[in-house]
CSV table of C-alpha atoms in Angstrom, one decimal:
chain,number,residue,atom,x,y,z
A,177,MET,CA,128.8,147.9,58.4
A,178,LYS,CA,130.9,150.5,60.2
A,179,ARG,CA,128.9,153.6,61.2
A,180,SER,CA,131.3,155.8,59.2
A,181,ILE,CA,130.6,153.8,56.0
A,182,LEU,CA,126.9,153.9,56.8
A,183,ALA,CA,127.0,157.7,56.9
A,184,LEU,CA,128.8,157.8,53.5
A,185,ALA,CA,126.3,155.3,52.1
A,186,SER,CA,123.5,157.7,53.2
A,187,GLY,CA,125.2,160.4,51.1
A,188,ALA,CA,125.5,158.1,48.2
A,189,PHE,CA,121.7,157.3,48.5
A,190,ILE,CA,120.6,160.9,48.3
A,191,LEU,CA,122.8,161.7,45.3
A,192,GLY,CA,121.8,158.5,43.5
A,193,ALA,CA,118.1,159.2,44.1
A,194,ALA,CA,118.5,162.9,43.0
A,195,GLU,CA,120.2,161.8,39.8
A,196,PHE,CA,117.7,159.2,38.7
A,197,VAL,CA,114.4,160.2,40.3
A,198,MET,CA,113.8,162.8,37.5
A,199,MET,CA,113.4,159.9,35.0
A,200,GLY,CA,110.4,158.6,37.0
A,201,ILE,CA,108.6,162.0,37.6
A,202,LEU,CA,109.4,163.6,34.2
A,203,PRO,CA,105.7,163.7,32.9
A,204,GLN,CA,104.4,165.4,36.1
A,205,THR,CA,107.4,167.9,36.2
A,206,ALA,CA,106.9,168.8,32.5
A,207,ALA,CA,103.2,169.5,33.1
A,208,ALA,CA,103.9,171.6,36.1
A,209,MET,CA,106.6,173.6,34.4
A,210,LYS,CA,104.4,173.9,31.2
A,211,VAL,CA,107.1,172.4,28.9
A,212,SER,CA,107.1,169.4,26.5
A,213,ILE,CA,108.6,166.0,27.5
A,214,PRO,CA,111.7,166.5,25.3
A,215,ALA,CA,112.2,169.9,26.9
A,216,ALA,CA,111.8,168.4,30.4
A,217,GLY,CA,114.7,166.0,29.5
A,218,HIS,CA,117.0,169.0,29.9
A,219,TYR,CA,116.4,168.7,33.7
A,220,ILE,CA,118.3,165.4,33.5
A,221,SER,CA,121.1,166.9,31.4
A,222,ALA,CA,121.4,169.9,33.8
A,223,TYR,CA,122.2,167.5,36.6
A,224,ALA,CA,124.8,165.7,34.5
A,225,ILE,CA,126.5,169.0,33.6
A,226,GLY,CA,126.6,169.9,37.3
A,227,VAL,CA,128.4,166.7,38.0
A,228,CYS,CA,131.2,167.7,35.6
A,229,PHE,CA,131.6,171.2,36.9
A,230,GLY,CA,131.4,170.1,40.5
A,231,THR,CA,134.8,168.4,40.2
A,232,LEU,CA,136.3,171.9,40.4
A,233,ILE,CA,135.3,171.9,44.1
A,234,LEU,CA,138.0,169.3,44.6
A,235,VAL,CA,140.6,171.2,42.6
A,236,PHE,CA,140.3,174.2,45.0
A,237,GLY,CA,139.4,172.2,48.1
A,238,ARG,CA,142.4,169.9,48.1
A,239,LYS,CA,143.6,171.2,51.5
A,240,VAL,CA,140.3,170.7,53.2
A,241,PRO,CA,139.9,167.5,55.3
A,242,PRO,CA,137.7,165.0,53.4
A,243,LYS,CA,135.1,164.9,56.2
A,244,ASN,CA,134.5,168.6,55.9
A,245,LEU,CA,134.2,168.2,52.1
A,246,ILE,CA,131.4,165.6,52.6
A,247,ILE,CA,129.5,168.0,54.8
A,248,LEU,CA,129.9,170.7,52.1
A,249,PHE,CA,128.6,168.4,49.4
A,250,MET,CA,125.6,167.5,51.5
A,251,ALA,CA,124.9,171.2,52.1
A,252,ILE,CA,125.0,171.9,48.3
A,253,ALA,CA,122.6,168.9,47.8
A,254,LEU,CA,120.3,170.3,50.5
A,255,VAL,CA,120.2,173.7,48.7
A,256,GLY,CA,119.7,172.2,45.2
A,257,ASN,CA,116.9,169.8,46.1
A,258,THR,CA,115.2,172.5,48.2
A,259,LEU,CA,115.2,174.8,45.2
A,260,SER,CA,113.9,172.0,43.0
A,261,ALA,CA,111.0,171.5,45.4
A,262,PHE,CA,110.0,175.2,45.4
A,263,CYS,CA,110.9,176.2,41.9
A,264,VAL,CA,108.2,178.3,40.0
A,265,ASN,CA,109.4,178.0,36.4
A,266,SER,CA,111.5,176.0,34.1
A,267,PRO,CA,114.7,178.1,34.2
A,268,MET,CA,114.7,178.0,38.0
A,269,LEU,CA,114.3,174.2,37.9
A,270,LEU,CA,117.2,173.9,35.4
A,271,ALA,CA,119.4,175.9,37.7
A,272,ALA,CA,118.3,173.9,40.7
A,273,ARG,CA,119.1,170.6,39.0
A,274,PHE,CA,122.5,172.0,38.0
A,275,ILE,CA,123.2,172.9,41.6
A,276,SER,CA,122.0,169.4,42.8
A,277,GLY,CA,124.5,167.8,40.4
A,278,LEU,CA,127.5,169.8,41.6
A,279,PRO,CA,128.5,167.6,44.5
A,280,HIS,CA,127.9,164.2,42.8
A,281,GLY,CA,131.2,163.3,41.3
A,282,ALA,CA,133.2,165.1,43.9
A,283,PHE,CA,131.3,163.3,46.7
A,284,PHE,CA,132.1,159.8,45.3
A,285,GLY,CA,135.8,160.7,44.8
A,286,THR,CA,136.0,161.9,48.4
A,287,ALA,CA,133.9,159.1,49.9
A,288,THR,CA,135.9,156.5,48.1
A,289,LEU,CA,139.1,157.8,49.6
A,290,ILE,CA,137.6,157.9,53.1
A,291,ALA,CA,136.1,154.4,52.8
A,292,LYS,CA,139.5,153.0,51.5
A,293,THR,CA,141.4,154.7,54.4
A,294,LEU,CA,139.0,153.5,57.1
A,295,ALA,CA,138.8,149.9,55.8
A,296,ASP,CA,140.4,146.9,57.4
A,297,LYS,CA,143.5,145.7,55.6
A,298,GLY,CA,142.5,143.6,52.7
A,299,LYS,CA,138.9,144.8,52.7
A,300,GLU,CA,139.3,148.1,50.9
A,301,ALA,CA,137.1,147.2,47.9
A,302,GLN,CA,134.3,145.8,50.2
A,303,SER,CA,134.4,149.0,52.1
A,304,VAL,CA,134.0,151.1,48.9
A,305,SER,CA,131.3,148.8,47.6
A,306,MET,CA,129.3,149.2,50.8
A,307,MET,CA,129.5,153.0,50.4
A,308,VAL,CA,128.4,152.7,46.8
A,309,THR,CA,125.5,150.5,48.0
A,310,GLY,CA,123.7,153.7,49.0
A,311,GLN,CA,123.4,154.6,45.3
A,312,THR,CA,122.1,151.2,44.4
A,313,VAL,CA,119.6,151.2,47.2
A,314,ALA,CA,118.5,154.6,45.8
A,315,ASN,CA,117.7,152.9,42.5
A,316,MET,CA,116.0,150.0,44.2
A,317,LEU,CA,113.8,152.0,46.6
A,318,GLY,CA,114.3,155.8,46.3
A,319,VAL,CA,113.4,156.2,42.6
A,320,PRO,CA,110.3,154.0,42.7
A,321,ALA,CA,109.2,155.8,45.8
A,322,GLY,CA,109.7,159.1,44.2
A,323,THR,CA,107.6,158.0,41.2
A,324,LEU,CA,104.8,156.9,43.4
A,325,LEU,CA,104.9,160.2,45.4
A,326,ALA,CA,104.6,162.1,42.1
A,327,GLU,CA,101.6,160.0,41.1
A,328,MET,CA,99.8,160.1,44.4
A,329,LEU,CA,100.8,163.4,45.9
A,330,SER,CA,103.2,165.8,44.2
A,331,TRP,CA,106.6,165.5,42.4
A,332,ARG,CA,107.8,168.3,44.7
A,333,MET,CA,107.6,165.9,47.7
A,334,ALA,CA,110.3,163.8,46.2
A,335,PHE,CA,112.8,166.7,46.2
A,336,GLY,CA,111.6,167.8,49.6
A,337,ILE,CA,112.4,164.4,51.1
A,338,LEU,CA,115.8,164.4,49.4
A,339,ALA,CA,116.6,167.8,50.9
A,340,ALA,CA,115.7,166.5,54.4
A,341,TRP,CA,117.8,163.4,53.7
A,342,ALA,CA,120.8,165.6,52.9
A,343,ALA,CA,120.4,167.5,56.2
A,344,MET,CA,120.3,164.2,58.1
A,345,THR,CA,123.4,163.0,56.3
A,346,MET,CA,125.3,166.1,57.4
A,347,LEU,CA,124.5,165.2,61.0
A,348,LEU,CA,125.5,161.5,60.5
A,349,THR,CA,128.8,162.7,59.0
A,350,LEU,CA,129.5,165.0,61.9
A,351,ALA,CA,128.8,162.2,64.4
A,352,TRP,CA,130.1,159.1,62.7
A,353,VAL,CA,132.9,159.9,60.2
A,354,PRO,CA,136.3,160.3,61.9
A,355,PHE,CA,139.0,162.8,60.9
A,356,VAL,CA,140.9,161.8,57.8
A,357,ALA,CA,143.9,163.8,56.8
A,358,PRO,CA,143.7,165.9,53.6
A,359,ILE,CA,145.5,164.4,50.6
A,360,LYS,CA,149.1,165.5,49.8
A,361,ASP,CA,149.0,169.0,48.4
A,362,VAL,CA,150.8,168.8,45.0
A,363,GLY,CA,149.2,172.0,43.6
A,364,ILE,CA,146.5,172.3,40.9
A,365,LYS,CA,148.6,170.8,38.2
A,366,GLY,CA,149.9,168.0,40.3
A,367,GLN,CA,146.3,166.8,41.0
A,368,PHE,CA,146.0,165.9,37.3
A,369,ARG,CA,149.4,164.3,36.9
A,370,PHE,CA,147.9,160.8,37.0
A,371,LEU,CA,146.3,161.6,33.6
A,372,THR,CA,149.8,161.7,32.0
A,373,HIS,CA,149.9,157.9,32.3
A,374,PRO,CA,147.9,155.6,30.0
A,375,GLY,CA,146.5,153.3,32.7
A,376,PRO,CA,143.9,155.6,34.1
A,377,TRP,CA,142.7,156.4,30.6
A,378,PHE,CA,142.0,152.7,29.9
A,379,VAL,CA,139.8,152.6,33.0
A,380,LEU,CA,137.9,155.9,32.2
A,381,LEU,CA,137.3,154.8,28.7
A,382,ALA,CA,136.0,151.5,30.0
A,383,VAL,CA,133.6,153.3,32.3
A,384,PHE,CA,132.4,155.5,29.5
A,385,CYS,CA,131.9,152.7,27.0
A,386,GLY,CA,130.4,150.4,29.5
A,387,ASN,CA,127.8,152.9,30.6
A,388,THR,CA,127.1,154.0,27.1
A,389,GLY,CA,126.4,150.4,26.1
A,390,ILE,CA,124.0,149.7,29.0
A,391,PHE,CA,122.3,153.1,28.8
A,392,CYS,CA,121.4,152.5,25.2
A,393,TRP,CA,118.9,150.0,26.7
A,394,TRP,CA,118.4,151.4,30.2
A,395,SER,CA,117.3,154.9,29.0
A,396,TYR,CA,114.3,153.2,27.4
A,397,ILE,CA,113.7,150.4,29.9
A,398,SER,CA,110.1,151.5,30.7
A,399,PRO,CA,108.7,151.3,27.2
A,400,TRP,CA,110.9,148.2,26.5
A,401,LEU,CA,109.3,146.4,29.4
A,402,GLN,CA,105.8,147.3,28.2
A,403,LYS,CA,106.2,146.9,24.4
A,404,THR,CA,108.6,143.9,24.4
A,405,GLY,CA,107.8,142.2,27.6
A,406,GLY,CA,104.1,142.9,27.8
A,407,TRP,CA,104.2,144.3,31.3
A,408,PRO,CA,101.4,146.8,32.2
A,409,SER,CA,102.6,150.3,33.1
A,410,SER,CA,101.5,149.9,36.7
A,411,THR,CA,104.1,147.1,37.3
A,412,VAL,CA,107.1,149.1,36.0
A,413,PRO,CA,107.9,150.6,39.4
A,414,LEU,CA,108.1,147.1,40.8
A,415,LEU,CA,110.4,146.0,38.0
A,416,MET,CA,112.6,149.0,38.9
A,417,VAL,CA,112.8,147.6,42.4
A,418,LEU,CA,114.0,144.3,40.8
A,419,ALA,CA,116.6,146.2,38.8
A,420,GLY,CA,117.7,148.0,42.0
A,421,PHE,CA,118.0,144.7,43.9
A,422,GLY,CA,120.3,143.4,41.1
A,423,MET,CA,122.4,146.6,41.5
A,424,VAL,CA,122.7,146.1,45.2
A,425,LEU,CA,123.8,142.5,44.8
A,426,GLY,CA,126.1,143.5,42.0
A,427,GLY,CA,127.8,146.2,44.1
A,428,ILE,CA,128.4,143.9,47.0
A,429,ALA,CA,129.6,141.0,44.9
A,430,GLY,CA,132.0,143.3,42.9
A,431,GLY,CA,133.5,144.5,46.2
A,432,ARG,CA,134.1,141.1,47.6
A,433,LEU,CA,135.6,139.7,44.3
A,434,THR,CA,137.9,142.7,43.9
A,435,ASP,CA,139.4,142.1,47.4
A,436,VAL,CA,140.5,138.5,46.4
A,437,TRP,CA,141.2,139.0,42.6
A,438,LYS,CA,142.3,141.8,40.3
A,439,PRO,CA,140.1,144.9,40.1
A,440,ALA,CA,140.4,145.4,36.4
A,441,ALA,CA,139.7,141.7,35.7
A,442,THR,CA,136.6,142.0,38.0
A,443,ALA,CA,135.4,145.0,36.0
A,444,ALA,CA,136.1,143.2,32.7
A,445,LEU,CA,133.9,140.3,34.0
A,446,SER,CA,131.1,142.8,34.8
A,447,GLN,CA,131.3,144.4,31.4
A,448,SER,CA,131.2,140.9,29.7
A,449,ILE,CA,128.0,140.1,31.6
A,450,ALA,CA,126.5,143.4,30.4
A,451,ALA,CA,127.5,142.7,26.8
A,452,ILE,CA,125.9,139.2,26.9
A,453,GLY,CA,122.8,140.7,28.5
A,454,LEU,CA,122.5,143.3,25.8
A,455,LEU,CA,122.9,140.7,23.1
A,456,LEU,CA,120.1,138.7,24.7
A,457,VAL,CA,117.9,141.9,24.7
A,458,PHE,CA,118.3,141.8,20.9
A,459,LEU,CA,118.0,138.1,20.3
A,460,ILE,CA,115.2,137.0,22.7
A,461,PRO,CA,111.7,137.7,21.4
A,462,GLY,CA,110.6,138.9,24.8
A,463,ASN,CA,108.0,137.9,27.4
A,464,LEU,CA,107.3,138.6,31.0
A,465,ALA,CA,109.9,136.2,32.4
A,466,SER,CA,112.7,137.0,30.0
A,467,THR,CA,112.4,140.8,30.3
A,468,ALA,CA,112.3,140.6,34.1
A,469,SER,CA,115.3,138.3,34.2
A,470,LEU,CA,117.3,140.6,31.9
A,471,THR,CA,116.3,143.6,34.0
A,472,PHE,CA,117.8,142.0,37.0
A,473,VAL,CA,121.0,140.7,35.2
A,474,LEU,CA,121.8,144.1,33.6
A,475,GLY,CA,121.1,145.9,36.8
A,476,PHE,CA,123.6,143.5,38.5
A,477,ALA,CA,126.2,144.1,35.8
A,478,LEU,CA,125.8,147.9,36.0
A,479,PHE,CA,127.1,148.1,39.5
A,480,PHE,CA,129.2,145.0,39.7
A,481,ASN,CA,132.1,147.1,38.4
A,482,SER,CA,131.5,150.2,40.6
A,483,ALA,CA,133.9,149.2,43.5
A,484,PRO,CA,136.8,147.9,41.3
A,485,GLN,CA,136.7,150.9,39.0
A,486,GLN,CA,136.5,153.5,41.8
A,487,LEU,CA,139.3,151.7,43.6
A,488,LEU,CA,141.5,151.5,40.5
A,489,MET,CA,141.2,155.3,39.9
A,490,VAL,CA,141.9,156.3,43.5
A,491,GLN,CA,145.0,154.1,43.4
A,492,ALA,CA,146.0,155.6,40.1
A,493,GLY,CA,145.8,159.1,41.7
A,494,GLN,CA,147.9,158.3,44.7
A,495,GLY,CA,150.3,161.1,45.6
A,496,GLY,CA,147.8,164.0,45.5
A,497,GLY,CA,145.3,163.2,42.8
A,498,GLU,CA,143.1,160.7,44.6
A,499,LEU,CA,140.0,162.9,44.9
A,500,ILE,CA,140.1,164.1,41.2
A,501,ALA,CA,140.7,160.5,40.0
A,502,GLY,CA,137.8,159.2,42.0
A,503,ALA,CA,135.5,161.9,40.8
A,504,ALA,CA,136.6,161.3,37.2
A,505,VAL,CA,134.8,157.9,37.3
A,506,GLN,CA,131.5,159.7,37.9
A,507,ILE,CA,132.2,162.1,35.1
A,508,ALA,CA,132.8,159.2,32.7
A,509,PHE,CA,129.7,157.5,34.1
A,510,ASN,CA,127.5,160.5,33.4
A,511,PHE,CA,128.9,161.1,29.9
A,512,GLY,CA,128.2,157.5,29.1
A,513,ASN,CA,124.6,157.9,30.3
A,514,ALA,CA,124.1,160.9,28.0
A,515,VAL,CA,125.7,159.3,24.9
A,516,GLY,CA,124.0,156.0,25.5
A,517,SER,CA,120.6,157.7,25.5
A,518,ILE,CA,121.4,159.4,22.2
A,519,VAL,CA,122.7,156.2,20.6
A,520,GLY,CA,119.8,154.1,21.8
A,521,GLY,CA,117.3,156.8,20.7
A,522,ALA,CA,118.9,156.8,17.2
A,523,ALA,CA,118.6,153.0,17.0
A,524,LEU,CA,114.9,153.3,17.8
A,525,THR,CA,114.4,156.0,15.2
A,526,ALA,CA,116.2,154.0,12.6
A,527,THR,CA,114.2,150.8,13.3
A,528,ALA,CA,110.7,152.2,13.6
A,529,MET,CA,110.8,152.0,17.4
A,530,ASN,CA,112.0,148.3,17.6
A,531,TYR,CA,113.2,148.1,21.2
A,532,HIS,CA,115.3,145.0,20.6
A,533,TYR,CA,117.8,147.3,18.8
A,534,THR,CA,118.6,149.2,22.0
A,535,GLY,CA,120.4,146.0,23.0
A,536,LEU,CA,122.1,145.6,19.7
A,537,SER,CA,123.3,149.2,19.6
A,538,GLY,CA,124.8,148.9,23.1
A,539,MET,CA,126.4,145.5,22.9
A,540,PRO,CA,129.4,146.4,20.7
A,541,ILE,CA,130.2,149.4,22.8
A,542,ALA,CA,130.1,147.3,26.0
A,543,ILE,CA,132.6,144.9,24.2
A,544,ILE,CA,134.9,147.8,23.6
A,545,ALA,CA,134.8,148.4,27.4
A,546,VAL,CA,135.8,144.8,28.0
A,547,MET,CA,138.8,145.2,25.6
A,548,PHE,CA,140.0,148.3,27.4
A,549,LEU,CA,139.9,146.4,30.7
A,550,ILE,CA,141.6,143.3,29.3
A,551,VAL,CA,144.5,145.5,28.0
A,552,TYR,CA,144.7,147.2,31.4
A,553,THR,CA,144.8,144.0,33.4
A,554,ARG,CA,147.4,142.4,31.1
A,555,ARG,CA,149.7,145.5,31.4
A,556,TYR,CA,149.3,146.5,35.0
A,557,GLU,CA,147.9,143.5,36.9
A,558,THR,CA,150.5,140.9,36.4
A,559,ASP,CA,149.8,139.3,39.7
A,560,THR,CA,147.1,139.3,42.4
A,561,GLN,CA,149.3,141.1,44.9
A,562,ALA,CA,148.5,138.3,47.4
A,563,MET,CA,151.1,139.4,49.9
A,564,GLU,CA,149.6,142.9,50.1
A,565,ARG,CA,146.1,141.5,50.6
A,566,MET,CA,147.1,139.3,53.6
A,567,ARG,CA,145.6,140.4,56.9
A,568,GLU,CA,146.0,139.1,60.5
A,569,ILE,CA,143.2,136.9,61.8
A,570,SER,CA,142.7,136.5,65.5
A,571,VAL,CA,141.6,133.0,66.7
């Protein structure tokens, strides 16, 4: 891996961990802030809202070199996670989580552009996938580690380490990421011109529906593993590592396949795997082996489509809207997370907490994502662009 991509992957790691670690430390945080578990769920929502508002940084930072933007995003992450570690009441933690979420979508839009620009010809998607790998590794190692820290020492330690990681990433970016010219300045309105075409909307709707479908199940994976699979609570962190391992492999595989095939077709394949996995969550009675296997497969599917979808949107925004287009993927991703949690929760309520129905509620939505991507690939990917993908090989 190029050092520049490694620095970007480090940034993806801290943001991925900051987003998902709250799910593992929610009980301890709720107790410390003296609020109920449902009220503590607002700490997750505050981060997601920050992701959406943070895109405005790109609107007004379009003339700033992408490398400088990455440093700015890490500085904001440093502030947000430091405040989270030292907050004294619930409103302060809500504000800190909002600040922590501000750089998320903007970072991935900017990092995707840098990774694509610095990639060898024909390996753009692999480069993007290696950057995104930082987020998947966060799910595999960072989130379980944060959960263990909360149980053994303090939940504040998790945010303290993330703040230190953000500071380290600032130094890595300064040292390893080369200068990349700012995108073409087309004004505020011009940055959103790509949204006047139907193609990007197919991709964004696919991201939203695909994540909504998976998060109907993923939001309740811990009780599903225990109630349906029979796993003791002490083994859940290890199974989160298994899910994270699937995410890492899915991200790498998606990048490699995208470089030799069609990006939207690759994403459609990923969403198809997710739909089948969710159907099996509903159909299979559930035991130790089946729930562990489905945890791995659905984790694989969740990030198998990251590189192709990020690349599709950056390509759609060419001509001045690349950063906004790349960030839009993360906005759709987070909206899908929030809606999926609501839909899955409604399914549980309607079925007297039958966790099989988290799969059934998500499966049709995932199929809709497949349909959006099939329409896109039939309309806009009429060939594999083989000539453009050719690269010189030295013997």
